[in-house]
XYZ file of C-alpha atoms in Angstrom:
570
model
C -49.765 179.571 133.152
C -50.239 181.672 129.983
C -51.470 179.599 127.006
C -49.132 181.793 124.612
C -48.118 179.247 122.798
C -51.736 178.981 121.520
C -52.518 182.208 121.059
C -53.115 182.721 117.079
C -49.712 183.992 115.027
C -49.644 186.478 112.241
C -50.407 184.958 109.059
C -49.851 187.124 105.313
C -53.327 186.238 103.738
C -55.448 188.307 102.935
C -58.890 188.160 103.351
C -61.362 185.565 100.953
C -63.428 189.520 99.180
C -59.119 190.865 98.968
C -58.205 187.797 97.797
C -60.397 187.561 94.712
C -60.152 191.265 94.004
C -56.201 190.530 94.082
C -56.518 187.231 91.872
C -58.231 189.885 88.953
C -55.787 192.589 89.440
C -52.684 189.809 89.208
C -53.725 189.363 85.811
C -51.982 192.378 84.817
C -48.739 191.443 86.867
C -45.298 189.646 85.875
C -45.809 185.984 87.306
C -42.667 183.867 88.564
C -43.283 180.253 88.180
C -42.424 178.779 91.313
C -40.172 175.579 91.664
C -41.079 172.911 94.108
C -38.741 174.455 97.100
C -40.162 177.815 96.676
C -44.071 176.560 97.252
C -42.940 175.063 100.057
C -41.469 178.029 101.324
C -44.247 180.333 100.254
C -46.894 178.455 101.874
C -44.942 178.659 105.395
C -44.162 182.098 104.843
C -47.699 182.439 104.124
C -49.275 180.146 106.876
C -47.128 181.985 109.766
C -44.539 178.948 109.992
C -41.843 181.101 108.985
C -42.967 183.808 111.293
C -41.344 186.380 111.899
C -40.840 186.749 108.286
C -42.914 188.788 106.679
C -41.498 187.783 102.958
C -38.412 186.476 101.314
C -35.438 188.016 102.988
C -33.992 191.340 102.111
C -30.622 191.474 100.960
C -29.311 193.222 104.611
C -31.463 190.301 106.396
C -30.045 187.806 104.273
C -26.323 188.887 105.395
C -27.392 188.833 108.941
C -28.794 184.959 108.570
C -25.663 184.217 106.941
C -23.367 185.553 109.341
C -24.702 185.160 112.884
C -28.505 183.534 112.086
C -30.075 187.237 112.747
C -32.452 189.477 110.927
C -31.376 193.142 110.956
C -34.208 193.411 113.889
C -32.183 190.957 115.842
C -34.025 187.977 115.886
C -32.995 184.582 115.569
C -32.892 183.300 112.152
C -30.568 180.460 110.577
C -31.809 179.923 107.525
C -31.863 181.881 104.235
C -35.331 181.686 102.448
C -34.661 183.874 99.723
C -36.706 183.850 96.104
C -33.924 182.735 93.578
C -34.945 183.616 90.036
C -32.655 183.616 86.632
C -30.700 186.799 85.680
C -32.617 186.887 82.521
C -35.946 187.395 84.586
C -34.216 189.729 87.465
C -33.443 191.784 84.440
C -37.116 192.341 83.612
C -37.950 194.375 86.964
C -37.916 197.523 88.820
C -37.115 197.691 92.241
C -40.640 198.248 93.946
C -42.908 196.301 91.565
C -45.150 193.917 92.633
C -44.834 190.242 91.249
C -47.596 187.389 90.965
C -46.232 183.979 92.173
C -48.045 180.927 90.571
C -47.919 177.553 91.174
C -46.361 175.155 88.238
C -49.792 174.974 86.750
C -49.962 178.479 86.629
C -52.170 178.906 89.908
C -51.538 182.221 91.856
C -51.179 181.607 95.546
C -49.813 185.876 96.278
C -48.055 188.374 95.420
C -44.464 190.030 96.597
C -43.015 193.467 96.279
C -39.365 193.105 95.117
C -37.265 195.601 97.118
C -34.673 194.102 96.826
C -32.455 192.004 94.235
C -28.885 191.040 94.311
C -25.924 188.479 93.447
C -25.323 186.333 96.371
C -21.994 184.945 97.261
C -22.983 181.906 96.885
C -20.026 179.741 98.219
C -20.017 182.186 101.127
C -23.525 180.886 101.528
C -22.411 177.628 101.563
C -19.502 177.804 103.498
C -21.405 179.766 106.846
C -24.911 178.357 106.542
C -23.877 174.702 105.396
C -19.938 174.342 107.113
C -18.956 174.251 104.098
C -18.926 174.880 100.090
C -19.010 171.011 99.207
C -21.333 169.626 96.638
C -21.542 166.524 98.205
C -23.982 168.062 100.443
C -27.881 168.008 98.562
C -28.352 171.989 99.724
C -24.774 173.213 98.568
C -25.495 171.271 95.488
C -29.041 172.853 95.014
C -27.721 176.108 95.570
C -24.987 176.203 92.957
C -26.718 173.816 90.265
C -30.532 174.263 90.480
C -31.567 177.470 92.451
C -31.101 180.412 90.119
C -28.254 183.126 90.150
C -30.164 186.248 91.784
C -32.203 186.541 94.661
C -35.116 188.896 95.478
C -36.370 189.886 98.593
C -39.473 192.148 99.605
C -42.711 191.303 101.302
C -45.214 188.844 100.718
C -49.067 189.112 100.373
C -50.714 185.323 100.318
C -53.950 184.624 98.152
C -54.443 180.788 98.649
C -52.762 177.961 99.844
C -50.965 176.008 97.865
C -53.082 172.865 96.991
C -52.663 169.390 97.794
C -54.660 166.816 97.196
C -53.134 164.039 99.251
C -53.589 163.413 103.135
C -55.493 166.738 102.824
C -57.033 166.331 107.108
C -53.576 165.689 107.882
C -52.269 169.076 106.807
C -52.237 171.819 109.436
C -51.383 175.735 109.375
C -49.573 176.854 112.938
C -53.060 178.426 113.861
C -54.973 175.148 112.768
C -52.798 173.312 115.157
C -53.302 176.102 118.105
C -56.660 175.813 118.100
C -56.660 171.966 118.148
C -54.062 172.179 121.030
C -56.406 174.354 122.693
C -59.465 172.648 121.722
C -57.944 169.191 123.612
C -56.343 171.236 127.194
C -52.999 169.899 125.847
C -50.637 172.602 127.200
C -47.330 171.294 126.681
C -46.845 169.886 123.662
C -43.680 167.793 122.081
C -42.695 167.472 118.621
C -40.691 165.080 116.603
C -39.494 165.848 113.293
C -38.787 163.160 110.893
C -38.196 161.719 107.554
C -38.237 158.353 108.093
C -40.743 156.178 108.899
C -41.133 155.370 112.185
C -40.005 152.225 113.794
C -40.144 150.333 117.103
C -37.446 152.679 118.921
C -38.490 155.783 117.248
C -41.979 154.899 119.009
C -40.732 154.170 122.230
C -38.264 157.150 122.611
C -40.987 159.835 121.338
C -43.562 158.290 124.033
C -41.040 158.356 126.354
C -39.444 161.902 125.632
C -43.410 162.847 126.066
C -43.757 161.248 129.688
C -40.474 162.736 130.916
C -41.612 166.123 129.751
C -44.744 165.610 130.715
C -46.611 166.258 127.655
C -48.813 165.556 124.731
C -46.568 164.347 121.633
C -47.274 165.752 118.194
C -45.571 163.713 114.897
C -44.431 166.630 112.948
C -43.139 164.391 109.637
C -41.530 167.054 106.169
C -43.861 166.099 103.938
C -41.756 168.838 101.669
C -38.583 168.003 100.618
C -36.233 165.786 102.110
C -32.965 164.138 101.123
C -33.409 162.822 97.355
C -32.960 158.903 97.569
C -35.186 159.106 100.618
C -38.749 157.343 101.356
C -41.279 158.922 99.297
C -43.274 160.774 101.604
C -46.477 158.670 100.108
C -45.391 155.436 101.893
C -44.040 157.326 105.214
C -47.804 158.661 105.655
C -49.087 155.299 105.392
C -46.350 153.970 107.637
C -46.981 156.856 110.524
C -50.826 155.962 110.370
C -50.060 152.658 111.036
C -48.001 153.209 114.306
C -50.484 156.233 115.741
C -52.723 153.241 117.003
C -49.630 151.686 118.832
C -49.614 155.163 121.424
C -51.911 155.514 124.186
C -55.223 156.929 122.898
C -55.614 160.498 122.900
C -52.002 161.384 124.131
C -50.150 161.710 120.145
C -51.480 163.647 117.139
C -49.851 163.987 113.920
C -49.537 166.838 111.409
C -48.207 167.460 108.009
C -45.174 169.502 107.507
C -45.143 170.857 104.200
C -40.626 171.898 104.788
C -38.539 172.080 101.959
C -35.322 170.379 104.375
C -31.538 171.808 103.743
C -30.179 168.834 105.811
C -28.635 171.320 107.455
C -27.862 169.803 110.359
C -27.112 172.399 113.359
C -28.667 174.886 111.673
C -31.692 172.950 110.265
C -32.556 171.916 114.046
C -32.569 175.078 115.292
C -34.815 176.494 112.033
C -37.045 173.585 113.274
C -37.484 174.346 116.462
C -38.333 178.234 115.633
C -40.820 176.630 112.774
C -42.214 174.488 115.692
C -42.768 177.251 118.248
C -44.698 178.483 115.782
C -46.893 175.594 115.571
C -47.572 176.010 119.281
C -45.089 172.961 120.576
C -43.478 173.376 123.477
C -40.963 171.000 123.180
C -38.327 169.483 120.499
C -36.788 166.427 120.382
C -33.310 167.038 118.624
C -31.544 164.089 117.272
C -28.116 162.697 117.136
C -27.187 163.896 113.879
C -30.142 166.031 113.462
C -30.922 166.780 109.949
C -27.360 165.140 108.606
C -26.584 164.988 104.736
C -24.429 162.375 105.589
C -20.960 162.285 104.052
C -18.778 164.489 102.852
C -16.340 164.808 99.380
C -13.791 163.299 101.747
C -15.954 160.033 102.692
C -16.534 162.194 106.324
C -19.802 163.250 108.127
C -20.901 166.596 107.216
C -21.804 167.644 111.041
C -20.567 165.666 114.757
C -23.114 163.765 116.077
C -24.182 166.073 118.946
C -23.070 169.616 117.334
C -27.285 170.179 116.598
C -27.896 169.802 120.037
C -24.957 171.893 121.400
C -26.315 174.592 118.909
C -30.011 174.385 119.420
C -28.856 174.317 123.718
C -27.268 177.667 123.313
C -30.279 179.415 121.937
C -33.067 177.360 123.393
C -34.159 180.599 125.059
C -34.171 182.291 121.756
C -36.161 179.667 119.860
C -39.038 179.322 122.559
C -38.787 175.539 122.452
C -37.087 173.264 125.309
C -34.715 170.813 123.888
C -35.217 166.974 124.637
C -32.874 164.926 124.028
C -32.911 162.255 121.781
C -32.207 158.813 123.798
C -30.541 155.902 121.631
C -33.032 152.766 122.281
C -31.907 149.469 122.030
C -33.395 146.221 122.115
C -32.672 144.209 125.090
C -32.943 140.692 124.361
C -33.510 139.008 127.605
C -35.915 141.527 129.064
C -37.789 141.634 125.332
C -38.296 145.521 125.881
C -36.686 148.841 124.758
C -34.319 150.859 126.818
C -32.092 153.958 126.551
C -28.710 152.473 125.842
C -27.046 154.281 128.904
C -29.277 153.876 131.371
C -28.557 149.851 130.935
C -26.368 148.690 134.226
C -25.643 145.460 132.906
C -24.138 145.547 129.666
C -21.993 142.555 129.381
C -24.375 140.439 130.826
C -27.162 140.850 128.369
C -28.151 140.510 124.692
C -28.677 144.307 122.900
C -29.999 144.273 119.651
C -29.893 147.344 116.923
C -30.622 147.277 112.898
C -29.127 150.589 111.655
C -31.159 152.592 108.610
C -28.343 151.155 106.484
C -28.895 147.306 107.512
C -32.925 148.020 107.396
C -32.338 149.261 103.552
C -30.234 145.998 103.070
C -33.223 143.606 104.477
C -35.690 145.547 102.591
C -33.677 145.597 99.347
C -32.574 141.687 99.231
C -36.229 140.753 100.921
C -34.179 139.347 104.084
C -36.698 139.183 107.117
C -36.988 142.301 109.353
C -37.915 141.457 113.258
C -41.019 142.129 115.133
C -39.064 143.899 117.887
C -37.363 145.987 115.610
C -40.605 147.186 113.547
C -44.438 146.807 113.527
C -45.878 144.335 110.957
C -48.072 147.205 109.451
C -45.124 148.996 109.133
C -42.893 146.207 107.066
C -45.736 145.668 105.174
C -45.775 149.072 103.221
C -42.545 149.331 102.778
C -41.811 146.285 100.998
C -45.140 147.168 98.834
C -43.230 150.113 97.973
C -39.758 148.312 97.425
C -40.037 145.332 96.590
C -36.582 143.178 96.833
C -33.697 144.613 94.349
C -34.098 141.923 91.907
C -37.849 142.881 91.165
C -36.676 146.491 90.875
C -36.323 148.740 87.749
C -32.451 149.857 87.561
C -30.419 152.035 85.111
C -27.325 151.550 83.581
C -25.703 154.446 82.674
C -22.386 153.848 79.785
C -20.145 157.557 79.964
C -17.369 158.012 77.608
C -15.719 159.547 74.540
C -16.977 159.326 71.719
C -16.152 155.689 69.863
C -14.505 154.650 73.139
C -17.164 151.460 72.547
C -20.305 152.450 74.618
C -23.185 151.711 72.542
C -21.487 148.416 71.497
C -21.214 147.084 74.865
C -24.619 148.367 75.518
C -26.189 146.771 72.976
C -24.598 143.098 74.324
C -25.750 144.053 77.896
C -29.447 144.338 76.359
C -28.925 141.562 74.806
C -27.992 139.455 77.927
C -30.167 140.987 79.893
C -33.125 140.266 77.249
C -32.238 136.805 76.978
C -32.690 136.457 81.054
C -35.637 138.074 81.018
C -38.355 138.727 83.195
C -37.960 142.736 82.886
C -38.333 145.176 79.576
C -35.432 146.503 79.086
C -34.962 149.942 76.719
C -32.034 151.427 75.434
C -31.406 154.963 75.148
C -28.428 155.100 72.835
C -27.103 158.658 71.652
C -27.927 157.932 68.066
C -31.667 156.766 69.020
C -32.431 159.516 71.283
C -31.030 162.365 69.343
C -33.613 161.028 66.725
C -36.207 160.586 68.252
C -36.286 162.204 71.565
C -34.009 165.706 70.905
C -33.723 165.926 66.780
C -33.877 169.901 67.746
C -30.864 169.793 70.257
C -27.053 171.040 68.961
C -24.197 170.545 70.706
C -23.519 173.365 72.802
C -22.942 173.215 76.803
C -26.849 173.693 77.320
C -28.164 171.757 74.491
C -25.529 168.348 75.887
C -27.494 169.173 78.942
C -31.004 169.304 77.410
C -30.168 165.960 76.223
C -28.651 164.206 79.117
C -31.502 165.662 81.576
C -34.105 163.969 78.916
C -32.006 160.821 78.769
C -32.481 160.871 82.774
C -36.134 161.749 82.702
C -37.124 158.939 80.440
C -34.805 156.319 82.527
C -36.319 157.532 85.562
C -39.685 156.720 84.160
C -38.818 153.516 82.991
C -36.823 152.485 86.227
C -40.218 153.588 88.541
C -41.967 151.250 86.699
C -39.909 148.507 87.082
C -37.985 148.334 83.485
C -34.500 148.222 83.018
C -33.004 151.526 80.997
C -29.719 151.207 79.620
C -28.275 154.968 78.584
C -25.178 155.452 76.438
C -24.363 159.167 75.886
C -20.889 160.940 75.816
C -22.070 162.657 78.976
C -18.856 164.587 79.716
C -19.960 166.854 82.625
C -20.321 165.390 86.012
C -22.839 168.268 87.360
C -25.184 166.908 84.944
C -24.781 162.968 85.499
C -25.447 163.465 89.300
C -28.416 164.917 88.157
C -29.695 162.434 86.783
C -28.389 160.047 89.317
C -30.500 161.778 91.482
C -33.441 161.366 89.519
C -33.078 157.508 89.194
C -32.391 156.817 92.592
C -35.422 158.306 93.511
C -37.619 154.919 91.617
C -34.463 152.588 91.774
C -30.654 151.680 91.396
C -28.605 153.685 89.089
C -25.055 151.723 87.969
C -22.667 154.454 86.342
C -20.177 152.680 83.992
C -17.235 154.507 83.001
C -15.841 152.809 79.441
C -12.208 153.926 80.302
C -11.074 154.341 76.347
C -8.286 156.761 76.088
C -9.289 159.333 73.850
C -5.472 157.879 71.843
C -7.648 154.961 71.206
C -11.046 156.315 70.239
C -9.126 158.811 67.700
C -7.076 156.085 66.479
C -10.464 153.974 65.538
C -12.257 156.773 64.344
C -15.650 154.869 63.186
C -17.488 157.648 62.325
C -14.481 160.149 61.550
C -15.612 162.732 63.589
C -12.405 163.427 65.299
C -10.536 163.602 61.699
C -13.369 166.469 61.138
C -12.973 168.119 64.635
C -8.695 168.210 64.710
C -9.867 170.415 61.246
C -12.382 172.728 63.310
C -15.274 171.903 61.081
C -16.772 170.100 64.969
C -17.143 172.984 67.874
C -17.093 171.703 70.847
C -16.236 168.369 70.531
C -15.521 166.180 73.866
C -12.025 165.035 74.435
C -10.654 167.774 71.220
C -12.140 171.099 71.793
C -14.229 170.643 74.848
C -13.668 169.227 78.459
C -14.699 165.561 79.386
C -15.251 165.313 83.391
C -13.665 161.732 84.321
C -16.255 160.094 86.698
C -14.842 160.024 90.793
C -17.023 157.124 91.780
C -18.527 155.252 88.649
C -19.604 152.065 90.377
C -18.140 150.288 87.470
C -14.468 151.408 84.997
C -14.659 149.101 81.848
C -11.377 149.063 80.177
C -11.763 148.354 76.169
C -8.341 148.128 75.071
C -7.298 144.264 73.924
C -10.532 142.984 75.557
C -13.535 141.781 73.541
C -16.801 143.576 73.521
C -18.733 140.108 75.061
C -16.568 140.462 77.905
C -16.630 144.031 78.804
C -20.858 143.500 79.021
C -20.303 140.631 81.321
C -18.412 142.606 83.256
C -21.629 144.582 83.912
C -23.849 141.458 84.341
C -21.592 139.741 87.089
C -21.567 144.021 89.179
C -25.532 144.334 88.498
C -25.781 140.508 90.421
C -23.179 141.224 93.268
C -25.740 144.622 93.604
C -28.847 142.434 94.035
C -30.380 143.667 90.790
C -30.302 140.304 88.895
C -30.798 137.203 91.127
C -27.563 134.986 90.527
């Protein structure tokens, strides 16, 4: 049997005497601060993870991904890994020059030759990579709100790694990984992907997809990006470290992944499979649901639960990677082990036990006891150090509206409540106070509302991680921006948008500050509600009518929500 699998892959350093003659030289180059995504594609571009790539894609490689998952030299190829940069900065080159890319301290890990740089269709993107242009999805959403408008492509010349300073003997190039494969005899190799921690049946189906196969079992856990709201990946390390001691010595390893995930599901398993190959596994386990965003606009799953596998079957021979599947284990009561759901004979004659990720969340959340058959002590234990139950959390709670429809007021009687419960600090970031103090520079244009909402976020994101409750009451009209910072609270805790329903008949009709009496004369621009558009929330967890009801009842209203949500114990 040839040991091809193990045999080192190209990788685009350069060597150490190149490298530091290139590090001078870049000195005199444009730099592109990379975002987080990009270093994480750079350094598997760089490492030979992304191999065959050679660089970001060019624009006629880029089509061929999008359209039928192939570079123009035919190989297989779902995903686009392009370098999106602003047009302001796309402006700024020529075709053919050479670019430094730094880290976001400033840090340059290589260079790139841009031959290439053009206006994707985005939504086309979205719609044939993704199934389908919906924001709803985290990737669509990244790709029309964060990453920027133009894309370059051209080759890539790698310095250094990127540097980490966590888990640093976890992390492993492909060729780091081949040699410890090769070092240990292990020839065929399975890998599991994940970005979860690991529980019970996770444990049991990867040791037993590794005895069926035959083979050695490597954890393969994104360590990138994953879906925001997930584990951080802090905890899940912990968590995997704890369960390696519960497999058979010497049969498991595990290795960092440092994958910015799409969640996007067929596709994403078969990029994942081609990124394993490269890290010398033979095998993949591919999940029901591989990779899934989970819902759609329309409250529906993105992707079918076995369209990843049907997808990754068709071009297993492509991908270089044999396909296991993923068995669904359950916990049969009476026999107190684990067992593949359909291989059980006797159904309605036993007990079979399950906790969903949804109902595990729940436990963890409201501090509810989680079983030792369906998780490992060790396991429990750092996750509830990392979440402790819901009403120990930091939360936000975020008032949208027009102008005088009543937010700050009710704000300020929810801090007060909340204050006179105590056992929490709780802040609030009212327009007035944080214009002051936080964006006295900002106007009132689109990108300066932004400015100001994103800071609002930032600051109740801090406050929420560190168990505080923030209380923000800006006009916020545009809903692009609110998930935003939705996104960036749920990462640390619960976010509770509350929409104070005021018509704008109403708030124009009280006119407390006459503002709208000085924008009906144009002497406002852009005023929400009058000259510019207010984005009614979808799916505010809370509407708060104002109209004929008193101000101490509208904040109660968000006391008795915030204690059917766990957040205050009743």
């Amino acid at each position: 049997m040839t040991m091809s699998n193990l045999a080192p892959i190209p990788e685009l350093y350069v060597s150490y005497d190149s490298a530091q003659k290139l590090k001078n030289e870049a000195a005199e180059l444009t730099s592109h601060d990379l975002s987080p995504r990009q270093i994480c594609d750079l350094e598997l571009l760089m490492n030979g993870g992304f191999n065959p790539l050679k660089g970001f894609l060019t624009e006629e490689d880029y089509d061929g991904v999008v359209e039928n998952m192939r570079l123009s030299s035919g190989a297989l190829w779902p995903m686009p890994i392009t370098l999106d940069v602003s047009e302001k900065f796309a402006k700024t080159l020529e075709l053919g020059q050479d670019i430094a890319l730094r880290d976001q301290e400033g840090v340059i890990l290589g260079t790139m030759t841009v031959t290439d740089r053009w206006t994707p269709d985005k939504s086309r993107e979205a719609e044939k990579v993704f199934g389908a242009d919906d924001t709803a999805h985290p990737a669509v959403n990244y790709l029309h709100n964060t990453a920027g408008k133009v894309y370059l492509g051209g080759p890539v010349t790698g310095i250094q790694q990127p540097v980490h300073y966590d888990f640093r003997g976890r992390r492993d190039t492909p060729n780091e990984l081949r040699a410890h494969f090769r070092k240990l005899g292990w020839r065929k190799i399975v890998a599991f992907q994940t970005r979860n921690p690991l529980h019970r049946a996770h444990q049991e189906l990867t040791f037993r997809a590794a005895k069926e196969a035959q083979a050695n079992l490597l954890i393969h856990p994104s360590v990138g990006m994953t879906k925001p709201g997930d584990v951080d990946h802090f905890t899940r390390v912990r968590c995997y470290e704890a369960v390696l001691d519960k497999y058979p010595a010497s049969t498991t390893t595990m290795s960092l992944l440092p994958l910015a995930m799409r969640m996007g599901g067929p596709r994403e398993a078969v990029w994942h499979g081609l990124i394993r190959a490269n890290h010398g596994c033979t095998h993949f386990i591919v999940g029901r649901d591989h990779a899934g965003p989970g819902k759609n606009s329309q409250g529906e799953d993105f992707y079918g639960p076995y369209d990843a596998q049907e997808l990754f079957r068709k071009h297993q021979a492509d991908i270089g990677v044999e396909m296991v599947d993923f068995k669904h284990m359950v916990w049969v009561q009476e026999r107190a082990q684990y067992e593949p759901m359909d291989e059980i004979e006797d159904k309605d004659k036993v007990t079979i036990l399950n906790i969903s990720g949804t109902e595990l969340r729940r436990r963890l959340s409201e501090g509810l006891e989680i079983p030792e058959w369906f998780s490992f002590p060790e396991v429990v234990k750092e996750l509830r150090r990392t979440k402790p139950p819901r009403a120990k959390q930091g939360f936000t709670v975020f008032f949208t509206g027009f102008s005088g429809s009543g937010k700050s007021t009710i704000a300020n009687a929810l801090m007060v409540k909340l204050m006179e419960m105590g056992g929490r600090p709780v802040t609030l970031l009212d327009g007035d106070i944080v214009r002051k103090n936080l964006s006295s520079e900002l106007g009132f244009s689109k990108e300066h509302r932004d400015l100001n909402i994103r800071r609002i976020g930032y600051v109740a994101s801090e406050i929420t991680k560190n168990g505080g409750i923030a209380i923000c009451a800006p006009i916020a009209p545009y809903a692009a921006t609110r998930r935003a910072v939705r996104e960036d609270v749920e990462a640390f805790g619960a976010f509770i948008e509350v929409h104070v329903a005021t018509s704008i008949e109403e708030c124009e009709r009280r006119d407390r500050k006459g503002l709208y009496k000085l924008a009906r004369e144009g002497k406002i621009k852009e005023f929400t509600g009058i000259s510019d558009p207010y984005d009614v929330p979808q799916n505010a967890e809370l509407v708060v009518e104002t109209e004929n009801v008193d101000v101490d009842n509208c904040a109660h209203q968000v006391i008795l929500k915030l204690e059917s949500m766990g957040l205050i114990a009743g």
